[in-house]
Amino acid sequence: MYKIITSDMDETLLNDNKTITPKTIDAIKKASDAGVHFVPNTGRGFRSIQHNLIDLGLSQKPNEYVISNNGAVIVENKENQILQVNPLPFDVVEQIFEIGMQENVCVHVYTVDDLYIWNLNDDEKDYLTGRVKDWHIIRGTDIKFLQDTPITKIIFNIDEEARRISVQDYVHEHVKFALNVSFSSARYIEFNDPSADKGQATMALAERLGIKPSEVIAVGDNNNDLPMIKAAGLGISVANGQDYLQSEADYVTQADNNNDPMVEIINKFIFNEK
């Protein structure tokens, strides 16, 4: 039997209205009651999904968890206890940040608890609203105020895929560090420490719980979900997942993120319903 379901949030668990439907909430609660750990696995900070945990009945529960910041942070829900942090070296963050400033893009810098944003534009503000709150807008081009705070990831908001790829190549050329680089939500290029991705974090949590990789289901839609899709015993892409993710997945749902794919997954693979 599968003992963990770990799921991406945006464009996977959340519909386009940025909510989890009552039907999906009921299915997740049913799986939880059957002893399955439901672990949100998000690129965002864990504080941004606390309202979702309340909806799912997982808020402040012991022995229930969130993986956040693209796998850089593992949190137990009870008292939001931080179990693992895999930060980037500050000098590497500073180099990437300077490239973002040169490119004049919207830059997000994540610590364990906070999100700092430079060059916030209206489109990005609309996307974040309802997903993230209490971010800090920073003026100017200074990041040294964070040099003594563990930074878990830095990302650029770039809508054009070709430009994301071009910036990725430029960063690889100029930053001499083995970064974990990924894309998400068809709008971000994300930079993490190589020790941090959704797959490594999922396996670290499973090991902590004494759960085998074969007993893990991972669900996602985009490039930054690929490590957990490949690491899990059952890797699943939702129907709206990127083509390359679907090609790597063991199963692709019939439902997209607007039609309760998690209900399909839980019914089929947890309760063996046709």
Coordinates of C-alpha atoms in Angstrom, one line a residue:
M1 CA 0.0 0.0 0.0
Y2 CA 1.1 3.5 -0.7
K3 CA 1.9 5.4 2.5
I4 CA 2.8 8.9 1.2
I5 CA 1.2 11.1 -1.4
T6 CA 3.3 14.1 -2.1
S7 CA 1.8 16.7 -4.4
D8 CA 2.8 19.9 -6.1
M9 CA 0.5 22.8 -5.4
D10 CA 0.2 25.3 -8.2
E11 CA -1.3 23.9 -11.4
T12 CA -1.5 20.5 -9.8
L13 CA -3.5 20.4 -6.5
L14 CA -4.8 24.0 -6.9
N15 CA -7.2 24.8 -9.7
D16 CA -6.9 27.9 -11.8
N17 CA -8.9 29.8 -9.1
K18 CA -6.1 29.0 -6.7
T19 CA -8.3 26.8 -4.5
I20 CA -8.7 23.1 -3.5
T21 CA -12.2 22.0 -4.3
P22 CA -14.4 20.4 -1.6
K23 CA -14.4 17.1 -3.6
T24 CA -10.6 17.0 -3.5
I25 CA -10.5 18.0 0.2
D26 CA -12.8 15.1 1.1
A27 CA -10.7 12.6 -0.9
I28 CA -7.5 13.7 0.8
K29 CA -9.1 13.5 4.3
K30 CA -10.3 10.0 3.4
A31 CA -6.8 9.0 2.5
S32 CA -5.4 10.6 5.6
D33 CA -7.9 8.7 7.7
A34 CA -6.7 5.5 6.1
G35 CA -3.2 6.3 7.3
V36 CA -1.7 7.9 4.2
H37 CA 0.5 10.9 4.7
F38 CA -0.5 13.7 2.4
V39 CA 2.5 16.0 1.9
P40 CA 2.3 19.2 -0.1
N41 CA 5.5 19.7 -2.0
T42 CA 5.8 23.2 -3.2
G43 CA 8.3 25.7 -4.6
R44 CA 6.8 28.3 -2.4
G45 CA 7.4 28.8 1.3
F46 CA 5.5 26.7 3.8
R47 CA 3.9 29.7 5.4
S48 CA 2.1 30.4 2.1
I49 CA 0.0 27.2 2.3
Q50 CA -1.1 27.3 5.9
H51 CA -4.7 28.1 4.8
N52 CA -4.6 25.1 2.6
L53 CA -3.4 22.9 5.5
I54 CA -6.4 24.1 7.5
D55 CA -8.8 23.2 4.7
L56 CA -7.2 19.7 4.5
G57 CA -7.3 19.1 8.2
L58 CA -3.5 18.9 8.4
S59 CA -2.7 22.2 10.1
Q60 CA -0.7 21.9 13.3
K61 CA -0.9 18.1 13.2
P62 CA 2.0 16.0 14.5
N63 CA 3.6 13.5 12.1
E64 CA 2.3 15.4 9.1
Y65 CA 4.6 17.4 6.9
V66 CA 5.2 20.0 4.2
I67 CA 8.1 20.1 1.7
S68 CA 8.7 23.7 0.6
N69 CA 11.1 26.0 -1.3
N70 CA 11.6 23.4 -4.0
G71 CA 12.8 20.8 -1.6
A72 CA 15.1 23.0 0.4
V73 CA 12.9 22.9 3.5
I74 CA 11.1 20.1 5.3
V75 CA 8.6 21.1 8.0
E76 CA 6.5 19.1 10.5
N77 CA 3.1 20.8 10.7
K78 CA 2.9 20.7 14.5
E79 CA 4.3 24.1 15.6
N80 CA 5.8 24.4 12.1
Q81 CA 8.9 22.6 13.3
I82 CA 11.8 22.9 10.7
L83 CA 13.4 19.5 10.2
Q84 CA 15.8 20.1 7.3
V85 CA 17.2 23.2 5.5
N86 CA 19.5 23.0 2.4
P87 CA 20.4 26.6 1.7
L88 CA 22.5 28.2 -1.0
P89 CA 25.9 29.8 -0.3
F90 CA 25.4 33.6 0.0
D91 CA 28.1 34.4 -2.5
V92 CA 26.4 32.2 -5.1
V93 CA 23.0 33.9 -4.4
E94 CA 24.7 37.3 -4.8
Q95 CA 26.1 36.3 -8.2
I96 CA 22.7 35.1 -9.4
F97 CA 21.0 38.2 -8.0
E98 CA 23.3 40.5 -9.8
I99 CA 22.5 38.7 -13.1
G100 CA 18.8 39.2 -12.3
M101 CA 19.3 42.9 -11.8
Q102 CA 21.3 43.1 -15.1
E103 CA 18.4 41.4 -16.9
N104 CA 15.9 43.7 -15.2
V105 CA 13.6 40.9 -14.3
C106 CA 11.4 40.3 -11.2
V107 CA 13.6 38.5 -8.6
H108 CA 12.4 36.5 -5.7
V109 CA 14.7 35.5 -2.8
Y110 CA 13.4 32.9 -0.4
T111 CA 14.6 32.4 3.2
V112 CA 13.0 29.7 5.3
D113 CA 10.3 32.0 6.5
D114 CA 10.1 35.0 4.2
L115 CA 10.0 36.0 0.5
Y116 CA 11.7 39.2 -0.7
I117 CA 10.9 40.6 -4.1
W118 CA 12.7 43.0 -6.4
N119 CA 11.1 44.6 -9.5
L120 CA 7.6 43.4 -8.9
N121 CA 5.4 43.9 -11.9
D122 CA 1.6 44.0 -12.1
D123 CA 1.3 40.6 -13.9
E124 CA 3.5 38.9 -11.2
K125 CA 1.5 40.6 -8.5
D126 CA -1.7 39.2 -9.9
Y127 CA -0.2 35.7 -10.1
L128 CA 1.0 35.8 -6.5
T129 CA -2.1 37.3 -5.0
G130 CA -4.1 34.4 -3.5
R131 CA -1.1 32.1 -3.5
V132 CA 1.4 34.1 -1.4
K133 CA 0.9 36.9 1.1
D134 CA 3.1 39.1 3.3
W135 CA 6.0 39.3 0.8
H136 CA 8.6 42.0 1.2
I137 CA 9.1 44.4 -1.7
I138 CA 12.6 45.7 -1.8
R139 CA 13.7 48.8 -3.5
G140 CA 17.2 49.3 -5.1
T141 CA 19.7 46.6 -5.8
D142 CA 21.0 45.6 -2.3
I143 CA 20.9 42.0 -1.1
K144 CA 23.7 42.1 1.6
F145 CA 21.1 42.6 4.4
L146 CA 20.4 38.9 3.9
Q147 CA 24.0 37.7 4.0
D148 CA 23.6 36.2 7.5
T149 CA 20.2 34.6 6.8
P150 CA 20.0 31.1 5.1
I151 CA 18.7 31.6 1.6
T152 CA 16.9 28.5 0.3
K153 CA 16.3 29.6 -3.3
I154 CA 16.4 32.5 -5.8
I155 CA 14.1 32.7 -8.8
F156 CA 13.5 35.0 -11.8
N157 CA 10.1 35.7 -13.3
I158 CA 10.6 35.3 -17.0
D159 CA 7.5 34.6 -19.1
E160 CA 9.2 33.7 -22.4
E161 CA 10.6 30.1 -22.5
A162 CA 13.4 31.0 -24.9
R163 CA 14.6 33.8 -22.6
R164 CA 14.4 31.4 -19.6
I165 CA 16.7 29.0 -21.4
S166 CA 19.0 31.8 -22.5
V167 CA 19.3 33.0 -18.9
Q168 CA 19.9 29.5 -17.6
D169 CA 22.8 29.1 -20.1
Y170 CA 24.2 32.5 -19.0
V171 CA 24.0 31.6 -15.3
H172 CA 25.7 28.2 -15.9
E173 CA 28.5 30.0 -17.8
H174 CA 29.1 32.7 -15.3
V175 CA 28.3 31.1 -11.9
K176 CA 30.9 28.4 -11.1
F177 CA 28.7 26.3 -8.8
A178 CA 26.8 23.1 -9.4
L179 CA 23.3 24.7 -9.2
N180 CA 20.0 22.8 -9.2
V181 CA 18.2 24.8 -12.0
S182 CA 14.5 24.2 -12.8
F183 CA 11.5 25.8 -14.4
S184 CA 8.0 26.1 -13.0
S185 CA 4.5 27.5 -13.8
A186 CA 5.6 28.5 -17.3
R187 CA 7.0 31.7 -15.7
Y188 CA 9.9 31.0 -13.4
I189 CA 13.5 29.9 -13.6
E190 CA 14.5 28.6 -10.1
F191 CA 18.0 28.2 -8.6
N192 CA 18.6 25.9 -5.6
D193 CA 21.5 24.3 -4.0
P194 CA 22.3 20.9 -5.6
S195 CA 21.3 19.2 -2.3
A196 CA 17.8 20.6 -2.7
D197 CA 15.1 19.3 -5.0
K198 CA 11.6 17.9 -4.5
G199 CA 12.8 14.3 -5.1
Q200 CA 15.7 14.4 -2.6
A201 CA 13.5 16.0 0.0
T202 CA 10.7 13.4 -0.6
M203 CA 13.1 10.5 -0.1
A204 CA 14.7 12.1 3.0
L205 CA 11.2 12.4 4.5
A206 CA 10.3 8.9 3.6
E207 CA 13.5 7.6 5.2
R208 CA 12.7 9.6 8.3
L209 CA 9.3 7.9 8.5
G210 CA 10.6 4.4 7.6
I211 CA 8.7 4.4 4.3
K212 CA 10.2 2.8 1.2
P213 CA 10.4 4.7 -2.1
S214 CA 8.1 2.1 -3.6
E215 CA 5.4 3.2 -1.1
V216 CA 5.5 6.9 -2.3
I217 CA 3.2 8.6 -4.9
A218 CA 4.4 11.9 -6.3
V219 CA 2.2 14.2 -8.3
G220 CA 3.1 17.2 -10.4
D221 CA 2.9 19.2 -13.6
N222 CA 6.2 20.9 -14.3
N223 CA 10.0 20.7 -14.6
N224 CA 10.7 21.2 -10.9
D225 CA 8.5 18.2 -10.1
L226 CA 10.6 15.9 -12.2
P227 CA 13.0 14.8 -9.5
M228 CA 10.1 13.5 -7.3
I229 CA 8.3 12.0 -10.2
K230 CA 11.4 9.9 -11.0
A231 CA 12.2 9.1 -7.3
A232 CA 8.8 7.9 -6.2
G233 CA 7.5 4.4 -6.6
L234 CA 4.6 5.9 -8.5
G235 CA 5.3 9.1 -10.4
I236 CA 2.1 10.9 -11.7
S237 CA 1.6 13.8 -14.0
V238 CA -1.7 15.6 -14.1
A239 CA -3.3 15.9 -17.5
N240 CA -2.2 19.5 -17.8
G241 CA 1.4 18.6 -17.1
Q242 CA 4.2 19.5 -19.4
D243 CA 4.8 16.9 -22.2
Y244 CA 8.3 15.9 -21.0
L245 CA 6.9 15.3 -17.5
Q246 CA 4.1 13.2 -18.8
S247 CA 6.7 11.1 -20.8
E248 CA 8.6 10.4 -17.5
A249 CA 5.5 9.7 -15.4
D250 CA 4.3 6.2 -14.6
Y251 CA 0.7 7.5 -14.9
V252 CA -1.0 10.5 -16.4
T253 CA -4.4 11.5 -15.0
Q254 CA -7.4 11.9 -17.2
A255 CA -8.3 15.0 -15.2
D256 CA -6.5 18.3 -15.3
N257 CA -6.0 20.5 -12.3
N258 CA -9.4 22.1 -12.8
N259 CA -11.2 18.7 -12.5
D260 CA -9.9 17.1 -9.3
P261 CA -7.1 14.9 -10.5
M262 CA -6.2 14.0 -6.8
V263 CA -9.7 12.4 -6.5
E264 CA -8.9 10.2 -9.5
I265 CA -5.4 9.3 -8.0
I266 CA -6.7 8.5 -4.5
N267 CA -9.7 6.4 -5.7
K268 CA -7.5 4.5 -8.2
F269 CA -4.3 3.9 -6.2
I270 CA -5.2 4.1 -2.6
F271 CA -8.7 2.5 -2.6
N272 CA -8.4 0.5 -5.8
E273 CA -11.6 1.8 -7.2
K274 CA -12.1 1.5 -11.0

